[in-house]
Coordinates of C-alpha atoms in Angstrom, one line a residue:
X1 CA 15.5 -46.5 -78.5
X2 CA 16.5 -43.3 -80.1
X3 CA 17.6 -40.1 -78.4
X4 CA 15.0 -37.2 -78.2
X5 CA 16.0 -33.9 -79.9
X6 CA 17.5 -31.1 -77.7
X7 CA 15.5 -28.3 -76.3
X8 CA 16.5 -24.7 -75.3
X9 CA 16.6 -24.0 -71.6
X10 CA 13.7 -21.7 -70.8
X11 CA 14.5 -20.6 -67.3
X12 CA 16.4 -17.5 -68.7
X13 CA 13.0 -16.1 -70.1
X14 CA 11.3 -16.5 -66.8
X15 CA 13.9 -14.8 -64.6
X16 CA 14.1 -11.6 -66.9
X17 CA 13.2 -8.3 -65.0
X18 CA 12.9 -4.8 -66.1
X19 CA 14.9 -2.1 -64.1
X20 CA 11.7 -0.7 -62.7
X21 CA 11.1 -3.9 -60.7
X22 CA 12.1 -3.8 -57.0
X23 CA 12.7 -7.5 -56.9
X24 CA 15.9 -7.6 -58.7
X25 CA 18.0 -5.4 -56.3
X26 CA 16.5 -7.1 -53.2
X27 CA 17.4 -10.7 -54.8
X28 CA 21.0 -9.5 -55.6
X29 CA 21.4 -8.2 -52.2
X30 CA 20.2 -11.4 -50.6
X31 CA 22.6 -13.4 -52.8
X32 CA 25.4 -11.3 -51.8
X33 CA 24.6 -11.5 -48.2
X34 CA 24.3 -15.3 -48.7
X35 CA 27.8 -15.5 -50.0
X36 CA 29.1 -13.3 -47.3
X37 CA 27.6 -15.5 -44.7
X38 CA 29.3 -18.7 -46.3
X39 CA 32.5 -17.0 -46.4
X40 CA 32.2 -15.7 -42.9
X41 CA 31.2 -19.1 -41.7
X42 CA 34.4 -20.7 -42.9
X43 CA 36.4 -18.0 -41.3
X44 CA 34.6 -18.5 -38.0
X45 CA 35.5 -22.2 -37.6
X46 CA 39.2 -21.9 -36.8
X47 CA 39.0 -19.2 -34.1
X48 CA 35.9 -21.0 -32.6
X49 CA 37.7 -24.3 -32.4
X50 CA 40.7 -22.5 -30.7
X51 CA 38.3 -20.8 -28.1
X52 CA 36.6 -24.2 -27.4
X53 CA 39.8 -26.2 -26.9
X54 CA 41.5 -23.6 -24.9
X55 CA 38.5 -23.4 -22.5
X56 CA 38.7 -27.2 -22.3
X57 CA 42.1 -27.2 -21.3
X58 CA 41.5 -24.9 -18.4
X59 CA 38.4 -26.8 -17.5
X60 CA 40.4 -30.2 -17.4
X61 CA 43.1 -28.6 -15.1
X62 CA 45.9 -28.7 -17.4
X63 CA 46.6 -25.0 -16.7
X64 CA 46.1 -25.2 -12.7
X65 CA 43.3 -26.0 -10.5
X66 CA 39.9 -24.3 -11.0
X67 CA 37.2 -23.2 -8.6
X68 CA 33.6 -24.2 -8.9
X69 CA 32.7 -20.7 -9.9
X70 CA 35.4 -20.8 -12.8
X71 CA 34.1 -24.1 -14.0
X72 CA 30.5 -22.7 -14.2
X73 CA 31.8 -19.9 -16.3
X74 CA 33.7 -22.2 -18.5
X75 CA 30.5 -24.2 -19.0
X76 CA 28.8 -21.3 -20.2
X77 CA 31.6 -20.7 -22.7
X78 CA 31.1 -24.3 -24.0
X79 CA 27.4 -23.8 -24.4
X80 CA 28.0 -20.7 -26.4
X81 CA 30.6 -22.3 -28.6
X82 CA 28.3 -25.2 -29.4
X83 CA 25.5 -22.7 -30.1
X84 CA 27.9 -20.8 -32.4
X85 CA 29.0 -23.8 -34.1
X86 CA 25.5 -25.0 -34.9
X87 CA 25.1 -21.5 -36.4
X88 CA 28.1 -21.8 -38.4
X89 CA 26.8 -25.4 -39.6
X90 CA 23.3 -23.7 -40.6
X91 CA 25.0 -20.8 -42.5
X92 CA 27.0 -23.4 -44.5
X93 CA 24.1 -25.6 -45.2
X94 CA 21.9 -22.7 -46.2
X95 CA 24.5 -21.5 -48.8
X96 CA 24.9 -25.2 -50.0
X97 CA 21.3 -25.6 -50.6
X98 CA 20.7 -22.2 -52.1
X99 CA 23.8 -22.6 -54.3
X100 CA 22.0 -25.6 -56.0
X101 CA 24.4 -28.4 -54.8
X102 CA 22.9 -29.6 -51.6
X103 CA 24.7 -33.1 -51.3
X104 CA 21.6 -34.8 -49.9
X105 CA 21.6 -38.6 -49.3
X106 CA 18.3 -39.9 -49.5
X107 CA 17.2 -43.6 -48.6
X108 CA 14.4 -45.6 -47.2
X109 CA 14.6 -45.5 -43.5
X110 CA 12.6 -46.3 -40.5
X111 CA 10.9 -43.1 -39.0
X112 CA 11.7 -44.3 -35.6
X113 CA 15.4 -43.9 -36.4
X114 CA 14.6 -40.2 -36.8
X115 CA 12.3 -40.0 -33.7
X116 CA 14.8 -41.7 -31.5
X117 CA 17.6 -39.2 -32.4
X118 CA 15.5 -36.1 -32.2
X119 CA 14.0 -36.9 -29.1
X120 CA 17.3 -37.5 -27.2
X121 CA 18.8 -34.4 -28.6
X122 CA 15.7 -32.1 -28.1
X123 CA 14.8 -33.3 -24.5
X124 CA 18.5 -32.7 -23.4
X125 CA 18.1 -29.1 -24.5
X126 CA 14.5 -28.6 -23.2
X127 CA 14.7 -30.1 -19.8
X128 CA 16.7 -27.4 -18.1
X129 CA 14.1 -25.0 -19.2
X130 CA 11.4 -27.2 -17.9
X131 CA 10.0 -27.9 -21.3
X132 CA 8.7 -31.3 -22.5
X133 CA 8.5 -32.9 -25.9
X134 CA 5.5 -35.2 -26.7
X135 CA 5.0 -37.5 -29.6
X136 CA 1.7 -38.3 -31.2
X137 CA 2.1 -41.3 -33.6
X138 CA 0.6 -44.5 -34.7
X139 CA 2.8 -47.7 -34.8
X140 CA 3.9 -49.2 -37.0
X141 CA 4.8 -46.4 -39.4
X142 CA 5.9 -47.1 -43.2
X143 CA 9.5 -46.3 -44.1
X144 CA 10.1 -43.0 -45.5
X145 CA 12.5 -41.7 -48.3
X146 CA 14.7 -39.1 -46.7
X147 CA 18.0 -37.9 -45.8
X148 CA 18.3 -39.0 -42.2
X149 CA 20.6 -36.4 -40.8
X150 CA 18.8 -33.4 -42.7
X151 CA 15.4 -34.6 -41.5
X152 CA 16.8 -34.8 -37.9
X153 CA 18.2 -31.2 -38.5
X154 CA 14.9 -30.1 -39.7
X155 CA 12.8 -31.4 -36.9
X156 CA 15.4 -29.9 -34.2
X157 CA 15.2 -26.6 -35.8
X158 CA 11.4 -26.6 -35.7
X159 CA 11.3 -27.8 -32.2
X160 CA 14.0 -25.3 -31.3
X161 CA 11.9 -22.4 -32.8
X162 CA 8.8 -23.6 -31.0
X163 CA 10.6 -23.9 -27.7
X164 CA 11.9 -20.2 -27.9
X165 CA 8.3 -18.8 -27.4
X166 CA 7.3 -21.1 -24.7
X167 CA 7.5 -20.6 -20.9
X168 CA 8.3 -23.2 -18.2
X169 CA 6.0 -26.1 -17.9
X170 CA 4.9 -26.0 -21.6
X171 CA 5.2 -28.7 -24.1
X172 CA 6.0 -29.2 -27.8
X173 CA 4.0 -31.7 -29.7
X174 CA 5.3 -33.4 -32.7
X175 CA 2.6 -35.3 -34.5
X176 CA 3.2 -37.9 -37.3
X177 CA 0.3 -38.9 -39.4
X178 CA -0.2 -40.5 -42.8
X179 CA -1.6 -38.6 -45.7
X180 CA -3.1 -41.6 -47.7
X181 CA -4.1 -39.6 -50.7
X182 CA -0.5 -38.4 -51.2
X183 CA 1.3 -41.5 -50.0
X184 CA 3.3 -39.3 -47.6
X185 CA 4.1 -39.2 -43.7
X186 CA 3.3 -35.8 -42.4
X187 CA 5.4 -34.3 -39.6
X188 CA 3.9 -31.4 -37.6
X189 CA 5.5 -29.4 -34.9
X190 CA 2.9 -27.8 -32.8
X191 CA 3.3 -25.4 -29.8
X192 CA 0.6 -23.3 -27.8
X193 CA 2.7 -20.3 -27.7
X194 CA 1.7 -16.7 -28.4
X195 CA 1.1 -17.4 -32.1
X196 CA 1.3 -15.0 -35.1
X197 CA -1.1 -12.5 -36.7
X198 CA -1.6 -12.3 -40.3
X199 CA 1.2 -9.7 -41.1
X200 CA 3.6 -11.7 -39.2
X201 CA 2.7 -15.0 -41.1
X202 CA 3.0 -13.1 -44.5
X203 CA 6.3 -11.8 -43.3
X204 CA 7.7 -15.3 -43.2
X205 CA 7.3 -15.6 -47.0
X206 CA 10.0 -12.9 -47.4
X207 CA 13.3 -14.3 -48.6
X208 CA 15.8 -14.5 -45.8
X209 CA 13.4 -13.9 -42.8
X210 CA 14.3 -16.4 -40.2
X211 CA 11.3 -16.2 -38.0
X212 CA 13.3 -16.5 -34.8
X213 CA 13.6 -12.9 -33.6
X214 CA 17.2 -12.7 -34.7
X215 CA 18.5 -15.8 -33.0
X216 CA 19.6 -18.4 -35.5
X217 CA 18.5 -19.0 -39.0
X218 CA 15.1 -20.5 -38.0
X219 CA 12.7 -21.0 -40.9
X220 CA 15.3 -19.9 -43.4
X221 CA 17.2 -23.1 -43.1
X222 CA 14.2 -25.1 -42.4
X223 CA 12.2 -24.5 -45.6
X224 CA 15.5 -25.5 -47.6
X225 CA 15.8 -28.7 -45.6
X226 CA 12.1 -29.4 -46.6
X227 CA 12.8 -28.6 -50.1
X228 CA 15.5 -31.2 -50.2
X229 CA 12.7 -33.7 -49.7
X230 CA 10.4 -32.3 -52.4
X231 CA 8.2 -30.7 -49.7
X232 CA 6.9 -27.2 -49.0
X233 CA 7.1 -26.1 -45.3
X234 CA 3.5 -25.3 -44.2
X235 CA 3.1 -22.6 -41.3
X236 CA -0.2 -22.3 -39.7
X237 CA -0.8 -19.8 -36.9
X238 CA -3.3 -17.5 -35.1
X239 CA -2.4 -14.9 -32.4
X240 CA -3.2 -16.5 -29.1
X241 CA -3.8 -20.0 -30.5
X242 CA -0.2 -21.2 -31.2
X243 CA 1.7 -22.2 -34.3
X244 CA 1.8 -25.3 -36.4
X245 CA 4.6 -26.1 -38.8
X246 CA 4.5 -29.2 -41.1
X247 CA 6.2 -31.0 -43.8
X248 CA 5.9 -34.4 -45.7
X249 CA 8.2 -37.3 -46.7
X250 CA 7.2 -40.0 -49.3
X251 CA 6.3 -43.2 -47.4
X252 CA 4.3 -45.3 -50.1
X253 CA 7.2 -46.9 -52.2
X254 CA 8.5 -45.7 -55.3
X255 CA 5.1 -44.3 -56.6
X256 CA 5.0 -41.9 -53.6
X257 CA 8.5 -40.7 -54.5
X258 CA 7.7 -40.1 -58.2
X259 CA 4.5 -38.4 -57.2
X260 CA 6.5 -36.1 -54.7
X261 CA 9.1 -35.1 -57.4
X262 CA 6.6 -34.5 -60.1
X263 CA 4.5 -32.2 -57.8
X264 CA 7.5 -30.3 -56.6
X265 CA 8.7 -29.6 -60.1
X266 CA 5.5 -28.6 -61.2
X267 CA 5.4 -25.8 -58.4
X268 CA 8.2 -24.0 -60.3
X269 CA 6.8 -24.0 -63.8
X270 CA 3.6 -22.5 -65.5
X271 CA 4.3 -22.9 -69.1
X272 CA 2.0 -24.9 -71.3
X273 CA 2.8 -28.9 -71.1
X274 CA 3.0 -31.3 -73.8
X275 CA 3.2 -35.1 -73.9
X276 CA 6.5 -36.6 -72.8
X277 CA 8.5 -37.6 -75.8
X278 CA 8.6 -41.4 -76.3
X279 CA 5.5 -41.8 -74.0
X280 CA 2.6 -43.4 -75.8
X281 CA -0.7 -41.3 -76.1
X282 CA -1.5 -39.9 -72.7
X283 CA -4.0 -37.5 -71.9
X284 CA -2.4 -34.0 -71.6
X285 CA -3.2 -32.1 -68.3
X286 CA -2.0 -28.7 -67.4
X287 CA -0.8 -28.2 -63.8
X288 CA -0.3 -24.6 -63.1
X289 CA 1.4 -24.1 -59.7
X290 CA 0.1 -21.7 -57.1
X291 CA 1.4 -18.2 -56.6
X292 CA 4.7 -18.7 -54.6
X293 CA 4.3 -18.7 -51.7
X294 CA 0.6 -19.8 -51.1
X295 CA -1.5 -18.3 -48.3
X296 CA -5.0 -19.5 -47.2
X297 CA -7.3 -19.9 -44.2
X298 CA -7.0 -23.3 -42.6
X299 CA -9.4 -24.1 -39.7
X300 CA -9.3 -20.5 -38.4
X301 CA -5.7 -20.2 -38.9
X302 CA -3.6 -18.1 -41.4
X303 CA -1.5 -20.5 -43.4
X304 CA 1.4 -19.9 -45.7
X305 CA 3.3 -22.6 -47.7
X306 CA 7.0 -21.7 -48.0
X307 CA 9.0 -23.3 -50.9
X308 CA 12.7 -23.2 -51.7
X309 CA 13.7 -19.7 -52.2
X310 CA 17.1 -20.2 -53.8
X311 CA 17.9 -20.5 -57.6
X312 CA 14.9 -21.7 -59.9
X313 CA 15.3 -24.7 -62.1
X314 CA 17.7 -24.3 -64.8
X315 CA 14.9 -25.8 -67.1
X316 CA 11.4 -24.8 -65.8
X317 CA 9.6 -26.6 -68.7
X318 CA 11.5 -30.0 -68.9
X319 CA 13.6 -32.6 -67.2
X320 CA 15.5 -35.7 -68.5
X321 CA 15.4 -39.1 -67.1
X322 CA 18.2 -41.7 -67.7
X323 CA 18.8 -45.2 -66.3
X324 CA 22.0 -46.6 -65.0
X325 CA 22.9 -50.2 -64.5
X326 CA 26.0 -51.9 -63.0
X327 CA 27.3 -55.2 -64.3
X328 CA 26.1 -58.3 -62.2
X329 CA 29.7 -59.1 -61.0
X330 CA 30.3 -55.6 -59.7
X331 CA 30.9 -55.8 -55.8
X332 CA 28.0 -54.3 -53.6
X333 CA 30.7 -52.1 -51.9
X334 CA 31.4 -50.6 -55.3
X335 CA 27.6 -50.0 -56.0
X336 CA 27.3 -48.5 -52.5
X337 CA 30.1 -46.1 -53.5
X338 CA 28.4 -45.3 -56.7
X339 CA 25.1 -44.5 -54.8
X340 CA 27.1 -41.9 -52.9
X341 CA 28.7 -40.3 -55.7
X342 CA 25.7 -40.1 -57.7
X343 CA 23.7 -38.4 -54.9
X344 CA 26.6 -36.0 -54.4
X345 CA 26.3 -35.2 -58.0
X346 CA 22.7 -34.2 -57.9
X347 CA 21.6 -30.5 -58.0
X348 CA 18.6 -29.1 -56.5
X349 CA 15.3 -30.4 -58.2
X350 CA 17.1 -33.4 -59.2
X351 CA 16.9 -37.0 -58.0
X352 CA 19.0 -40.2 -58.1
X353 CA 16.7 -43.0 -57.1
X354 CA 18.1 -46.5 -56.5
X355 CA 15.7 -49.0 -57.8
X356 CA 17.9 -52.1 -57.0
X357 CA 21.4 -53.1 -55.8
X358 CA 23.0 -52.1 -59.1
X359 CA 20.2 -50.1 -60.8
X360 CA 19.4 -46.3 -60.6
X361 CA 17.0 -43.7 -62.3
X362 CA 18.3 -40.2 -62.6
X363 CA 16.0 -37.3 -63.2
X364 CA 18.0 -34.3 -64.2
X365 CA 17.2 -30.6 -64.4
X366 CA 18.4 -30.3 -68.1
X367 CA 17.2 -30.6 -71.6
X368 CA 18.5 -33.4 -73.9
X369 CA 21.5 -31.6 -74.9
X370 CA 22.4 -30.3 -71.6
X371 CA 21.9 -33.9 -70.2
X372 CA 24.1 -35.5 -72.7
X373 CA 27.1 -33.3 -71.7
X374 CA 26.3 -33.7 -68.1
X375 CA 26.3 -37.4 -68.3
X376 CA 29.7 -37.5 -70.4
X377 CA 31.2 -35.5 -67.5
X378 CA 29.5 -37.6 -64.9
X379 CA 30.6 -40.7 -66.6
X380 CA 34.2 -39.6 -67.0
X381 CA 34.6 -38.7 -63.2
X382 CA 32.8 -41.8 -62.1
X383 CA 35.0 -44.1 -64.1
X384 CA 38.0 -42.4 -62.6
X385 CA 36.8 -42.8 -59.2
X386 CA 35.5 -46.3 -59.5
X387 CA 37.5 -48.0 -62.1
X388 CA 35.9 -51.4 -61.5
X389 CA 32.3 -50.3 -61.8
X390 CA 31.2 -51.5 -65.4
X391 CA 28.3 -49.0 -66.1
X392 CA 25.7 -49.1 -68.8
X393 CA 23.5 -45.9 -69.5
X394 CA 20.1 -45.9 -71.2
X395 CA 19.0 -43.5 -73.6
X396 CA 17.7 -40.2 -72.4
X397 CA 13.9 -39.5 -72.0
X398 CA 12.7 -35.8 -72.2
X399 CA 9.8 -35.1 -69.7
X400 CA 7.8 -32.0 -70.0
X401 CA 7.1 -30.6 -66.5
X402 CA 3.4 -30.7 -65.2
X403 CA 1.9 -33.2 -67.7
X404 CA 0.0 -36.3 -66.5
X405 CA 1.9 -38.5 -69.0
X406 CA 5.2 -37.4 -67.3
X407 CA 3.8 -38.5 -63.8
X408 CA 2.9 -41.9 -65.5
X409 CA 6.4 -42.1 -67.0
X410 CA 8.1 -41.2 -63.9
X411 CA 6.2 -43.6 -61.8
X412 CA 6.9 -46.3 -64.3
X413 CA 10.6 -45.6 -64.2
X414 CA 10.9 -45.7 -60.5
X415 CA 9.0 -49.0 -60.3
X416 CA 10.6 -50.9 -63.3
X417 CA 14.0 -49.0 -63.0
X418 CA 14.6 -49.1 -66.7
X419 CA 13.7 -47.5 -69.9
X420 CA 14.3 -50.7 -71.9
X421 CA 13.1 -54.3 -71.6
X422 CA 15.0 -56.0 -68.9
X423 CA 18.1 -58.0 -70.3
X424 CA 18.4 -61.6 -70.0
X425 CA 20.0 -63.2 -67.0
X426 CA 23.8 -62.7 -66.9
X427 CA 25.8 -65.9 -67.9
X428 CA 27.4 -65.9 -64.7
X429 CA 24.1 -66.1 -62.8
X430 CA 22.8 -68.8 -65.2
X431 CA 25.8 -70.9 -64.7
X432 CA 25.6 -70.6 -61.0
X433 CA 22.0 -71.9 -61.1
X434 CA 23.0 -74.8 -63.5
X435 CA 25.6 -75.9 -61.2
X436 CA 23.4 -75.5 -58.1
X437 CA 25.5 -72.8 -56.7
X438 CA 23.9 -70.1 -54.5
X439 CA 21.2 -68.2 -56.3
X440 CA 21.6 -64.5 -56.8
X441 CA 20.8 -62.7 -53.7
X442 CA 17.1 -61.2 -53.6
X443 CA 16.8 -57.7 -52.2
X444 CA 14.3 -57.9 -49.3
X445 CA 13.8 -54.0 -49.6
X446 CA 12.7 -54.5 -53.3
X447 CA 10.4 -57.4 -52.4
X448 CA 8.7 -55.5 -49.7
X449 CA 8.2 -52.5 -52.1
X450 CA 6.9 -54.7 -54.8
X451 CA 4.5 -56.4 -52.3
X452 CA 3.2 -53.2 -51.1
X453 CA 2.6 -51.9 -54.7
X454 CA 0.9 -55.1 -55.5
X455 CA -1.4 -54.7 -52.4
X456 CA -2.2 -51.2 -53.4
X457 CA -3.2 -52.0 -56.9
X458 CA -5.3 -54.9 -55.8
X459 CA -7.0 -52.6 -53.5
X460 CA -7.6 -50.1 -56.2
X461 CA -8.8 -52.9 -58.5
X462 CA -11.4 -54.1 -56.0
X463 CA -12.7 -50.6 -55.3
X464 CA -13.1 -50.1 -59.0
X465 CA -14.8 -53.4 -59.4
X466 CA -17.4 -52.3 -56.4
X467 CA -18.0 -49.1 -58.1
X468 CA -18.8 -50.7 -61.3
X469 CA -21.1 -53.1 -59.7
X470 CA -23.0 -50.2 -58.0
X471 CA -23.4 -48.4 -61.2
X472 CA -24.6 -51.7 -62.9
X473 CA -27.1 -52.1 -60.3
X474 CA -28.5 -48.5 -60.5
X475 CA -28.7 -48.8 -64.3
X476 CA -30.8 -52.1 -63.9
X477 CA -33.2 -50.3 -61.7

């Protein structure tokens, strides 16, 4: 497969402003404030640790006996230190995401893993305030493609925001529901608090607005955590009717991940689209993103969709796909280590999707020329870190953002896991089969995904057949 021609990065054209526009100084001020927050967060960690450990020494009696009143005061210090520590973590996380290097580790996981962790942590914080946490979910739920720790943090942030506006005896509802049309699982955090009027809802769209009345980073960090999963953060509210905040995670196999990534990238591009290079004759479709952020009326509530408010994609009109394969004799521990390093190397708007034990598809925010340099640097670093990893890279495929053909190409890549015809069985595996040694291990996860995809396709075929029969019967009449 031949390499595609290079393309000039176009984001430089889209971010150009005239001096008369007020957006430029505001954006620059927010960037400066964000950097200052990051530096301050690092500086706060050392004295915060010293305060907490000194208080612990006093509480444990190393400096003499303490009274009940003193221990109560020390407990207050511990609680404030924990809250401050979490604020520092949020500040660092916010700057990390806005800088474009989020270090997100997505994988397929059971949603109950998230539910159990969130419930234990949130309940411990809400019970002293006489608040309750209620879950509305259908069992069993499909696996979701997410970063476990960041999804847990996102839900805890949203639940904490909701709890701040409630009085004793109230409850926070977390509803988990399937969105069949998108192949996602939607998480909704709902409260019956005072709600917000239209002006307050619109204010949430402003960059840097926390939505927490000055306590914590609130929605500022939550919208970034949602963005790491290629999801907007949808906020619906009405004065006197409470607030609903929702985000979605891919839950229908590789196809849902492909669709989520394609939709997400299209949100940040409104340039004319063309057919992907090396993709065979596909119908062109222009996908113009909505104005950012979006606002609409939903069931009597004012709704705003909050997207990532950090740096835009480096290439608003195109991305590059490349496949990586490890040799069949490479140890699984090495493959797992490579998985972590690949995900650490991904920037905002990028994806390193593991299609098998030793196979990956990378979707990069770059044109072909940029991707070549990036891959050369990445390969050099990976070879240094993992000298036993025998890596094979495919040719690159340039993908115009927003095209229906691009959607089909990304779907195909994530399902098949390669830009080329699969290679023949390795000699080592062939010899093992001939000598009746143990057969190569079969990935149960991959098998389940393939079965789910086959069932989905079978259902669609039957539905199409039934529609054709109905149309035929109508014509015969």
